[in-house]
Amino acid sequence: METKYIFVTGGVVSSLGKGIISSSLARLLLSRGYSVTIQKFDPYINIDPGTLNPYEHGECYVTIDGHEADLDLGHYERFTDIRTTRANNMTTGRIFQSVIDKERRGDYLGKTVQIIPHITDEIKHSILSLGSTGNYDFVITEIGGTVGDIESTPFLEAVRQLKWELGKNALSLHLTYVPYLKAAKELKTKPTQHSVKQLQSIGIQPDILVLRTEKDIPAGMRRKVAQFCNVAPDAVIQSIDASSIYRVPQMMHEQGLDDLVLRLTGTESKGTPDHTAWNEFLRKLESAQEEVTIGLVGKYVELQDAYKSINESLMQAATYCDRKLNLVYIHSEKLTDENADEMLSGMDGVIIAPGFGQRGIEGKFVALKWCREHDVPTFGICLGMQCMVIEYARNVLGYKDANSTEMDSETKHNVIDIMEEQKNISNMGGTMRLGAYNCRLKPGSIPAEAYGKEMVSERHRHRYEFNSDYREQFESSGLECVGENPDTGLVEVVQVPALKWFVGTQYHPEYQSTVLNPHPLFLSFIKAAIRNHKD
Ligand code: GLN
């Protein structure tokens, strides 16, 4: 079949969950047997979010091909099991960079380079190039930002042109907000009408409206919205606050969103969708009674989105173990030897979070020492693994000044050191060791047992590594290197076998855990935490 393009825009306010709606629609179309991919355009000028502080846009997600991406790509993968790449995430910065590079090469020789047509053509090219691979029946393109933002204008103009050129093969889905005014006890559709008017004034007629709401929108009110906005009555769908984002595909399906998309794009239905596995996950999620309590030690604990993929991986693993996840954020800047007992003793398991820089690092050492001495299941991820190694060097090997050269470039005991290939890099953007690399696991180790195999591929985002000069000393003192890169010998995984579950990974397993395929290491960690559960 010809590739169909679905453009997802948002209006009224930000944070309505365009990523969740796009992911849910992708999930529904996949369940019906179509091949689908999702792409996000971010209207900021950064080339990628890799240099952004998590306070700005939450976690930086990493694709297998080493692209530092918007966290929505994490939603896409978790909902769909699609493996995204750099082609699935574009920013204004990358679009402009590509056009400016072409201008310097002389590709536009003699011409004035302009937003229209050059920037818009570049945007259209990135949208269509996914479809032109012939791999997808549907390409869902999410336009970041809110309609009316100056930054989004070129993207919306490209959508307008494509809708015109592609005819029935393109659809516009607009997500808006219907606020409930407590004082008037009324839902208000005016902001939606205004937002649609704004989209129409750009030349885009939405085909489907999804209305985010906290309360049920009566059918009559939805009909009114349809009339005001030139859309079919059944194309006004509500997205009411859900107990879990993973309920949204079902909620969209019940209102016929997938049927509507097939009808509007003239796509033949392949029969009824199969939601069995998804529904089984939801059943487990909603029926779990007993809790498993996990402490997450990090410095961005005020911000839910900073550790998004870790939270989701823990929740997925807990769900498959029939437990409700009780995630306790522990601020690493506030953790000291004096309060460690109080802050950590209620935890069934502890995660030491990834990160960069000095801030909050001492609290991670405090947590690691406490967990090691109390034999609490502990999982160190990236910087968390590096801290595991440093704490062990300080308190078991006796090197009080042990450190990473990231924190102290002068340290004599640089048990974590800058990677050789990173030494001469001064640019900050996209220059870390990024993306998927193989790791060989030691037979019989916790990770090898968890994965059920010895060769795995996991994603990375780091500049520093375990200093192999210390490997023998660590191993003879009880901290084993149980995973390494088969080509370079870089230490990827450490474990203290004398403890119940004390594992650190240089890689980020959280980027590969999905609803239908929870990550084996997180499952193994949660099982250990459950065994450690104290009432
Ligand atoms: N700051 C560490 C490094 O660059 C760890 C990075 C991380 O946790 N993602 O190696």
Coordinates of C-alpha atoms and ligand atoms in Angstrom, one line a residue:
M1 CA 0.0 0.0 0.0
E2 CA 1.0 3.6 -0.4
T3 CA 2.6 5.1 2.7
K4 CA 0.1 7.2 4.7
Y5 CA 1.4 10.2 6.7
I6 CA -0.3 11.3 9.9
F7 CA 0.7 14.7 11.4
V8 CA 0.2 15.3 15.1
T9 CA 0.1 18.9 16.3
G10 CA -0.9 20.4 19.6
G11 CA -2.7 23.5 20.7
V12 CA -3.8 25.6 23.7
V13 CA -1.1 24.5 26.1
S14 CA 2.0 22.4 26.0
S15 CA 2.5 19.0 27.8
L16 CA -0.8 17.6 26.6
G17 CA 0.8 14.3 25.7
K18 CA 1.2 14.4 21.9
G19 CA 3.9 11.8 22.3
I20 CA 1.5 9.5 24.2
I21 CA -1.2 10.0 21.6
S22 CA 1.2 9.4 18.7
S23 CA 2.6 6.3 20.5
S24 CA -0.9 5.0 21.2
L25 CA -2.0 5.4 17.6
A26 CA 1.2 3.6 16.4
R27 CA 0.4 0.8 18.9
L28 CA -3.1 0.4 17.6
L29 CA -2.0 0.4 13.9
L30 CA 0.8 -2.1 14.7
S31 CA -1.7 -4.4 16.5
R32 CA -3.8 -4.4 13.3
G33 CA -0.8 -5.6 11.3
Y34 CA 0.4 -2.5 9.7
S35 CA 4.1 -1.4 9.7
V36 CA 4.5 2.0 11.4
T37 CA 7.2 4.4 12.4
I38 CA 7.0 7.6 14.4
Q39 CA 9.1 10.7 14.1
K40 CA 9.4 13.9 16.2
F41 CA 10.3 17.4 15.1
D42 CA 11.6 19.6 17.9
P43 CA 11.4 23.3 17.1
Y44 CA 14.5 24.3 19.2
I45 CA 17.8 25.3 17.6
N46 CA 20.0 22.8 19.4
I47 CA 21.2 20.2 17.0
D48 CA 20.0 17.6 19.5
P49 CA 19.0 17.6 23.2
G50 CA 22.3 16.1 24.2
T51 CA 23.7 19.3 25.6
L52 CA 20.4 20.2 27.4
N53 CA 20.2 20.1 31.2
P54 CA 17.4 17.6 32.2
Y55 CA 15.6 20.6 33.9
E56 CA 14.9 21.9 30.4
H57 CA 13.5 18.9 28.6
G58 CA 13.8 15.9 30.9
E59 CA 15.8 12.9 30.1
C60 CA 18.0 12.6 27.1
Y61 CA 17.1 9.4 25.3
V62 CA 19.7 7.5 23.2
T63 CA 18.9 5.5 20.0
I64 CA 20.7 2.4 18.9
D65 CA 22.6 4.4 16.3
G66 CA 23.9 6.8 18.9
H67 CA 21.6 9.8 18.5
E68 CA 20.8 11.8 21.6
A69 CA 17.1 12.2 21.3
D70 CA 14.0 13.7 22.8
L71 CA 12.4 11.6 25.5
D72 CA 9.3 11.1 23.4
L73 CA 11.3 8.6 21.4
G74 CA 11.4 6.6 24.6
H75 CA 7.6 6.6 24.6
Y76 CA 7.6 5.5 21.0
E77 CA 9.9 2.6 21.7
R78 CA 8.2 1.5 24.9
F79 CA 4.7 1.5 23.3
T80 CA 5.7 0.0 20.0
D81 CA 9.0 -2.0 20.3
I82 CA 10.0 0.0 17.2
R83 CA 13.7 0.7 17.2
T84 CA 14.2 4.4 16.4
T85 CA 17.2 6.0 14.9
R86 CA 18.4 9.6 14.2
A87 CA 16.0 9.8 11.3
N88 CA 13.2 9.7 13.9
N89 CA 14.1 12.9 15.6
M90 CA 14.8 16.2 13.9
T91 CA 15.4 19.7 15.3
T92 CA 15.3 23.1 13.8
G93 CA 19.0 23.2 14.4
R94 CA 19.6 20.1 12.2
I95 CA 17.3 21.3 9.5
F96 CA 19.1 24.7 9.3
Q97 CA 22.5 23.1 9.6
S98 CA 21.8 20.8 6.6
V99 CA 20.5 23.8 4.5
I100 CA 23.4 26.0 5.4
D101 CA 25.9 23.1 4.6
K102 CA 24.2 22.8 1.2
E103 CA 24.4 26.5 0.6
R104 CA 28.2 26.5 1.4
R105 CA 28.6 23.5 -1.0
G106 CA 27.0 25.6 -3.7
D107 CA 23.9 23.4 -4.1
Y108 CA 21.7 26.4 -4.4
L109 CA 24.2 28.4 -6.5
G110 CA 22.7 31.7 -7.7
K111 CA 19.6 31.4 -5.5
T112 CA 18.5 33.3 -2.4
V113 CA 18.2 30.7 0.4
Q114 CA 14.9 31.2 2.3
I115 CA 12.6 29.6 4.9
I116 CA 10.2 28.8 2.1
P117 CA 11.1 26.8 0.0
H118 CA 14.5 25.8 1.3
I119 CA 13.9 25.1 5.0
T120 CA 10.4 23.8 4.3
D121 CA 11.7 21.5 1.6
E122 CA 14.3 20.1 3.9
I123 CA 11.6 19.4 6.5
K124 CA 9.4 17.7 3.9
H125 CA 12.4 15.7 2.7
S126 CA 13.0 14.3 6.2
I127 CA 9.3 13.4 6.6
L128 CA 9.0 11.8 3.2
S129 CA 12.4 10.0 3.3
L130 CA 11.1 7.7 6.1
G131 CA 8.1 6.8 3.9
S132 CA 10.2 6.4 0.8
T133 CA 12.1 3.5 2.3
G134 CA 9.0 1.5 1.5
N135 CA 9.2 0.0 4.9
Y136 CA 6.2 1.7 6.4
D137 CA 2.4 1.7 5.8
F138 CA 2.1 4.7 8.2
V139 CA 4.6 7.4 9.2
I140 CA 3.4 9.4 12.2
T141 CA 5.1 12.8 12.5
E142 CA 4.7 14.7 15.8
I143 CA 5.4 18.4 15.6
G144 CA 6.8 19.6 18.9
G145 CA 5.6 22.8 20.5
T146 CA 2.2 24.4 20.3
V147 CA 0.4 25.9 17.3
G148 CA 1.0 29.6 17.3
D149 CA 4.7 29.4 18.5
I150 CA 7.0 31.3 16.2
E151 CA 9.4 28.3 16.3
S152 CA 6.9 25.8 14.9
T153 CA 5.9 27.9 11.8
P154 CA 8.2 26.3 9.2
F155 CA 7.2 22.9 10.3
L156 CA 3.5 23.7 10.1
E157 CA 4.0 25.3 6.7
A158 CA 5.7 22.0 5.5
V159 CA 2.8 20.0 6.9
R160 CA 0.4 22.3 5.0
Q161 CA 2.2 21.8 1.8
L162 CA 2.4 18.0 2.3
K163 CA -1.2 17.7 3.1
W164 CA -2.0 19.4 -0.1
E165 CA 0.4 17.3 -2.1
L166 CA -0.4 13.9 -0.6
G167 CA -4.2 14.3 -0.5
K168 CA -5.9 11.3 1.0
N169 CA -2.5 9.9 2.0
A170 CA -2.1 12.6 4.7
L171 CA -4.1 13.3 7.9
S172 CA -3.9 16.0 10.5
L173 CA -4.6 15.0 14.1
H174 CA -4.8 18.0 16.4
L175 CA -4.6 17.6 20.2
T176 CA -6.1 20.4 22.3
Y177 CA -7.2 21.0 25.8
V178 CA -10.7 21.4 27.2
P179 CA -10.4 23.0 30.7
Y180 CA -12.9 22.5 33.4
L181 CA -13.8 25.7 35.2
K182 CA -14.6 24.8 38.8
A183 CA -16.4 28.1 39.6
A184 CA -18.7 27.7 36.6
K185 CA -18.8 23.9 37.0
E186 CA -18.4 23.8 33.2
L187 CA -16.1 22.3 30.6
K188 CA -15.0 25.0 28.1
T189 CA -14.4 24.3 24.4
K190 CA -13.5 27.9 23.4
P191 CA -9.8 27.4 23.6
T192 CA -10.1 24.4 21.3
Q193 CA -12.1 26.4 18.8
H194 CA -9.5 29.1 18.9
S195 CA -6.7 26.7 18.5
V196 CA -8.3 25.1 15.5
K197 CA -9.0 28.5 14.0
Q198 CA -5.3 29.2 14.3
L199 CA -4.4 26.0 12.6
Q200 CA -6.9 26.8 9.8
S201 CA -5.4 30.2 9.4
I202 CA -2.1 28.6 8.6
G203 CA -3.9 26.5 6.0
I204 CA -4.2 23.2 7.8
Q205 CA -7.7 21.7 8.3
P206 CA -7.5 19.1 11.0
D207 CA -9.1 15.8 10.2
I208 CA -9.2 14.4 13.8
L209 CA -9.4 16.3 17.1
V210 CA -8.3 14.7 20.3
L211 CA -9.5 16.7 23.3
R212 CA -7.5 16.3 26.5
T213 CA -9.8 16.7 29.5
E214 CA -10.0 15.9 33.2
K215 CA -13.8 15.3 32.9
D216 CA -16.0 13.3 30.5
I217 CA -17.0 15.6 27.6
P218 CA -20.7 15.1 26.9
A219 CA -21.6 13.9 23.3
G220 CA -23.5 17.1 22.6
M221 CA -20.4 19.2 23.4
R222 CA -18.3 17.0 21.2
R223 CA -20.8 17.4 18.4
K224 CA -20.6 21.2 18.9
V225 CA -16.8 21.1 18.6
A226 CA -17.2 19.1 15.4
Q227 CA -19.5 21.6 13.9
F228 CA -17.4 24.6 14.8
C229 CA -14.2 23.0 13.5
N230 CA -15.3 21.3 10.2
V231 CA -14.5 17.8 11.3
A232 CA -16.8 14.7 11.3
P233 CA -18.7 14.1 14.5
D234 CA -17.0 10.8 15.2
A235 CA -13.6 12.5 14.6
V236 CA -13.8 14.3 17.9
I237 CA -12.2 12.0 20.4
Q238 CA -11.7 12.7 24.1
S239 CA -8.5 11.8 26.0
I240 CA -9.5 11.8 29.6
D241 CA -6.9 11.6 32.3
A242 CA -6.0 8.0 32.7
S243 CA -4.6 6.0 35.7
S244 CA -1.7 4.9 33.4
I245 CA -0.4 6.2 30.1
Y246 CA -0.5 2.6 28.9
R247 CA -4.4 2.8 29.1
V248 CA -4.5 5.4 26.4
P249 CA -4.3 3.0 23.4
Q250 CA -7.3 1.1 24.7
M251 CA -9.2 4.4 25.3
M252 CA -8.4 5.6 21.8
H253 CA -9.5 2.2 20.3
E254 CA -12.8 2.2 22.2
Q255 CA -13.6 5.6 20.6
G256 CA -12.6 4.2 17.2
L257 CA -9.4 6.2 16.5
D258 CA -7.8 3.4 14.5
D259 CA -10.9 2.7 12.5
L260 CA -11.2 6.4 11.8
V261 CA -7.6 6.7 10.6
L262 CA -8.1 3.7 8.2
R263 CA -11.4 5.2 6.9
L264 CA -10.0 8.7 6.4
T265 CA -6.9 7.4 4.6
G266 CA -8.9 4.9 2.5
T267 CA -6.9 2.0 4.0
E268 CA -8.4 -1.5 3.9
S269 CA -8.9 -3.0 7.3
K270 CA -6.9 -6.2 8.0
G271 CA -9.4 -7.4 10.5
T272 CA -9.6 -7.0 14.3
P273 CA -6.6 -6.0 16.2
D274 CA -4.9 -8.3 18.7
H275 CA -4.4 -6.6 22.1
T276 CA -4.0 -9.8 24.2
A277 CA -0.5 -9.2 25.4
W278 CA -1.0 -5.5 26.0
N279 CA -4.2 -6.1 28.0
E280 CA -2.5 -8.8 30.1
F281 CA 0.1 -6.1 31.0
L282 CA -2.7 -3.7 32.0
R283 CA -4.5 -6.4 34.0
K284 CA -1.3 -7.1 36.0
L285 CA -0.6 -3.3 36.4
E286 CA -4.1 -2.7 37.8
S287 CA -4.4 -5.8 39.9
A288 CA -1.1 -5.8 41.7
Q289 CA -1.6 -5.3 45.5
E290 CA 1.7 -5.9 47.1
E291 CA 4.4 -3.2 46.7
V292 CA 8.1 -3.3 46.0
T293 CA 9.9 -0.3 47.2
I294 CA 12.8 1.0 45.2
G295 CA 15.0 4.0 46.2
L296 CA 16.3 6.0 43.3
V297 CA 19.4 8.0 44.3
G298 CA 20.0 10.9 42.0
K299 CA 20.3 14.7 41.8
Y300 CA 17.3 15.5 39.6
V301 CA 14.7 14.0 41.9
E302 CA 12.5 17.1 41.8
L303 CA 11.9 16.4 38.2
Q304 CA 9.9 13.3 37.2
D305 CA 11.0 13.3 33.6
A306 CA 14.8 13.3 34.4
Y307 CA 14.9 9.6 34.9
K308 CA 11.9 8.7 32.7
S309 CA 13.3 5.5 31.1
I310 CA 14.5 4.2 34.5
N311 CA 11.1 4.8 36.1
E312 CA 9.3 3.1 33.3
S313 CA 11.7 0.1 33.2
L314 CA 11.2 -0.4 37.0
M315 CA 7.5 -0.1 36.7
Q316 CA 7.4 -2.6 33.8
A317 CA 9.5 -5.1 35.7
A318 CA 7.5 -4.7 38.9
T319 CA 4.3 -5.2 36.9
Y320 CA 5.5 -8.5 35.4
C321 CA 6.5 -9.5 38.9
D322 CA 2.9 -8.8 40.1
R323 CA 4.0 -5.9 42.3
K324 CA 3.1 -2.2 42.5
L325 CA 6.2 -0.1 42.2
N326 CA 6.7 2.3 45.1
L327 CA 9.5 4.5 43.8
V328 CA 11.1 6.7 46.4
Y329 CA 13.3 9.5 45.1
I330 CA 16.3 10.1 47.3
H331 CA 18.1 13.4 46.8
S332 CA 21.8 12.5 46.5
E333 CA 22.8 16.0 47.8
K334 CA 20.9 15.4 51.0
L335 CA 22.2 11.9 51.8
T336 CA 24.9 11.7 54.5
D337 CA 26.4 8.9 56.6
E338 CA 24.3 10.3 59.5
N339 CA 20.9 10.0 57.8
A340 CA 21.6 7.0 55.5
D341 CA 19.9 4.6 57.9
E342 CA 16.8 6.7 58.0
M343 CA 16.7 7.3 54.3
L344 CA 17.6 3.9 53.0
S345 CA 16.4 1.3 55.5
G346 CA 12.9 1.0 54.1
M347 CA 14.2 0.2 50.6
D348 CA 13.9 -3.3 49.1
G349 CA 16.3 -2.2 46.4
V350 CA 18.3 0.9 45.4
I351 CA 19.2 2.4 42.0
I352 CA 22.2 4.7 41.7
A353 CA 21.3 7.0 38.8
P354 CA 23.4 8.1 35.8
G355 CA 24.6 11.7 35.6
F356 CA 27.4 14.1 35.0
G357 CA 29.5 16.3 37.2
Q358 CA 30.3 16.7 40.8
R359 CA 27.0 17.8 42.2
G360 CA 25.4 15.1 44.4
I361 CA 28.2 12.6 43.9
E362 CA 29.1 12.2 47.5
G363 CA 25.6 11.1 48.4
K364 CA 25.9 8.3 45.8
F365 CA 29.0 7.1 47.6
V366 CA 27.1 7.2 50.9
A367 CA 24.2 5.2 49.5
L368 CA 26.6 2.6 47.9
K369 CA 28.5 2.1 51.1
W370 CA 25.3 1.7 53.1
C371 CA 23.8 -0.7 50.5
R372 CA 27.0 -2.8 50.3
E373 CA 27.3 -3.1 54.0
H374 CA 23.6 -3.9 54.5
D375 CA 23.5 -6.2 51.4
V376 CA 20.6 -4.4 49.8
P377 CA 20.0 -5.2 46.1
T378 CA 21.7 -2.3 44.3
F379 CA 21.8 -1.4 40.6
G380 CA 24.3 1.3 39.4
I381 CA 23.7 2.7 36.0
C382 CA 26.4 4.5 34.0
L383 CA 27.7 7.1 36.5
G384 CA 26.0 4.9 39.1
M385 CA 28.3 2.0 38.1
Q386 CA 31.3 4.3 38.1
C387 CA 30.4 5.4 41.6
M388 CA 30.1 1.8 42.6
V389 CA 33.7 1.2 41.5
I390 CA 35.0 4.4 43.2
E391 CA 33.2 3.6 46.5
Y392 CA 34.7 0.2 46.5
A393 CA 38.2 1.6 45.8
R394 CA 37.8 4.0 48.6
N395 CA 36.4 1.8 51.3
V396 CA 37.5 -1.7 50.4
L397 CA 40.8 -1.2 48.5
G398 CA 41.6 1.6 50.9
Y399 CA 42.4 4.3 48.3
K400 CA 40.8 7.2 50.1
D401 CA 41.3 9.6 47.2
A402 CA 40.0 7.2 44.5
N403 CA 37.9 9.1 42.0
S404 CA 36.9 9.6 38.4
T405 CA 39.0 12.0 36.5
E406 CA 35.7 13.7 35.6
M407 CA 35.4 14.8 39.2
D408 CA 39.1 15.2 40.1
S409 CA 41.5 15.4 37.2
E410 CA 44.5 15.2 39.6
T411 CA 43.5 12.1 41.5
K412 CA 46.3 9.5 42.0
H413 CA 43.8 6.7 42.0
N414 CA 41.9 7.3 38.8
V415 CA 39.8 4.1 38.9
I416 CA 37.5 5.7 36.4
D417 CA 39.3 7.5 33.7
I418 CA 38.6 9.4 30.5
M419 CA 38.4 7.1 27.5
E420 CA 41.4 7.3 25.2
E421 CA 39.4 8.3 22.2
Q422 CA 37.7 11.1 24.2
K423 CA 41.0 12.8 25.3
N424 CA 41.3 15.2 22.4
I425 CA 37.6 16.1 22.0
S426 CA 36.7 19.6 22.9
N427 CA 33.2 19.9 21.3
M428 CA 30.4 19.0 23.6
G429 CA 27.6 18.0 21.2
G430 CA 27.3 14.3 20.1
T431 CA 30.9 13.5 21.0
M432 CA 30.4 10.9 23.8
R433 CA 30.6 7.2 23.3
L434 CA 27.0 6.8 22.1
G435 CA 24.6 4.1 21.0
A436 CA 24.6 0.3 21.0
Y437 CA 27.8 -1.8 21.5
N438 CA 28.2 -5.5 22.2
C439 CA 29.0 -6.7 25.7
R440 CA 30.2 -10.3 26.5
L441 CA 29.0 -11.5 29.9
K442 CA 30.7 -13.9 32.3
P443 CA 28.9 -17.2 32.4
G444 CA 27.2 -17.7 35.7
S445 CA 27.2 -14.0 36.6
I446 CA 23.9 -12.4 37.6
P447 CA 23.6 -10.5 34.3
A448 CA 24.4 -13.6 32.2
E449 CA 21.7 -15.5 34.1
A450 CA 19.3 -12.7 33.8
Y451 CA 19.7 -12.3 30.0
G452 CA 20.0 -16.0 29.5
K453 CA 22.8 -15.4 27.1
E454 CA 26.4 -14.2 27.0
M455 CA 26.4 -11.7 24.2
V456 CA 24.2 -8.7 24.5
S457 CA 23.9 -5.3 22.8
E458 CA 23.1 -2.2 24.9
R459 CA 23.2 1.6 24.5
H460 CA 25.8 3.9 25.9
R461 CA 26.3 7.6 26.7
H462 CA 29.6 8.3 28.5
R463 CA 33.1 9.7 28.2
Y464 CA 34.7 7.9 31.2
E465 CA 35.4 4.3 31.7
F466 CA 36.6 1.7 34.2
N467 CA 40.4 1.9 34.4
S468 CA 41.5 -1.6 33.6
D469 CA 44.9 -1.0 35.3
Y470 CA 43.0 -1.7 38.5
R471 CA 41.1 -4.7 37.3
E472 CA 43.2 -7.4 39.0
Q473 CA 43.1 -5.5 42.3
F474 CA 39.3 -5.2 42.2
E475 CA 38.8 -8.8 41.2
S476 CA 41.1 -10.1 43.9
S477 CA 39.2 -8.0 46.5
G478 CA 35.7 -9.1 45.5
L479 CA 34.4 -6.8 42.8
E480 CA 34.4 -8.7 39.5
C481 CA 34.3 -7.4 36.0
V482 CA 31.5 -9.6 34.6
G483 CA 30.9 -7.9 31.3
E484 CA 33.2 -6.4 28.7
N485 CA 33.2 -5.1 25.2
P486 CA 34.5 -8.1 23.1
D487 CA 36.4 -5.8 20.7
T488 CA 38.1 -3.3 23.1
G489 CA 38.0 -5.0 26.5
L490 CA 36.3 -2.0 28.0
V491 CA 34.6 -3.0 31.2
E492 CA 30.8 -2.8 30.8
V493 CA 29.5 -4.6 33.9
V494 CA 30.7 -5.1 37.5
Q495 CA 29.3 -7.3 40.2
V496 CA 30.1 -8.1 43.8
P497 CA 29.3 -11.8 43.8
A498 CA 29.4 -12.1 47.6
L499 CA 26.4 -9.8 47.8
K500 CA 22.8 -10.8 46.9
W501 CA 22.5 -8.4 43.9
F502 CA 25.1 -5.7 43.5
V503 CA 25.6 -4.9 39.8
G504 CA 26.7 -1.9 37.9
T505 CA 26.4 -1.4 34.2
Q506 CA 28.4 1.2 32.2
Y507 CA 25.5 1.0 29.6
H508 CA 22.0 2.1 30.0
P509 CA 19.6 -0.9 30.0
E510 CA 16.7 1.4 30.6
Y511 CA 16.6 2.5 27.0
Q512 CA 15.6 -0.9 25.8
S513 CA 12.8 -1.9 28.2
T514 CA 9.3 -1.9 26.7
V515 CA 5.8 -2.7 27.8
L516 CA 5.8 -6.0 25.9
N517 CA 9.4 -6.8 26.5
P518 CA 10.5 -5.7 29.9
H519 CA 14.3 -5.7 30.4
P520 CA 15.8 -8.9 31.8
L521 CA 18.2 -7.0 34.1
F522 CA 15.5 -4.9 35.6
L523 CA 13.4 -8.0 36.1
S524 CA 16.2 -9.7 37.8
F525 CA 16.8 -6.6 40.0
I526 CA 13.2 -6.4 41.0
K527 CA 13.0 -10.1 41.8
A528 CA 16.0 -9.6 44.1
A529 CA 14.3 -6.6 45.7
I530 CA 11.2 -8.6 46.3
R531 CA 13.2 -11.4 47.9
N532 CA 14.7 -8.7 50.1
H533 CA 11.3 -7.2 51.0
K534 CA 10.9 -6.4 54.7
D535 CA 7.4 -5.7 56.1
Ligands
GLN1 N1 29.5 11.3 33.5 C1 29.9 9.9 33.2 C2 30.6 9.7 31.9 O1 30.6 10.6 31.1 C3 28.6 9.0 33.2 C4 27.6 9.4 32.2 C5 26.2 8.9 32.4 O2 25.9 8.5 33.6 N2 25.4 8.8 31.4 O3 31.3 8.8 31.7

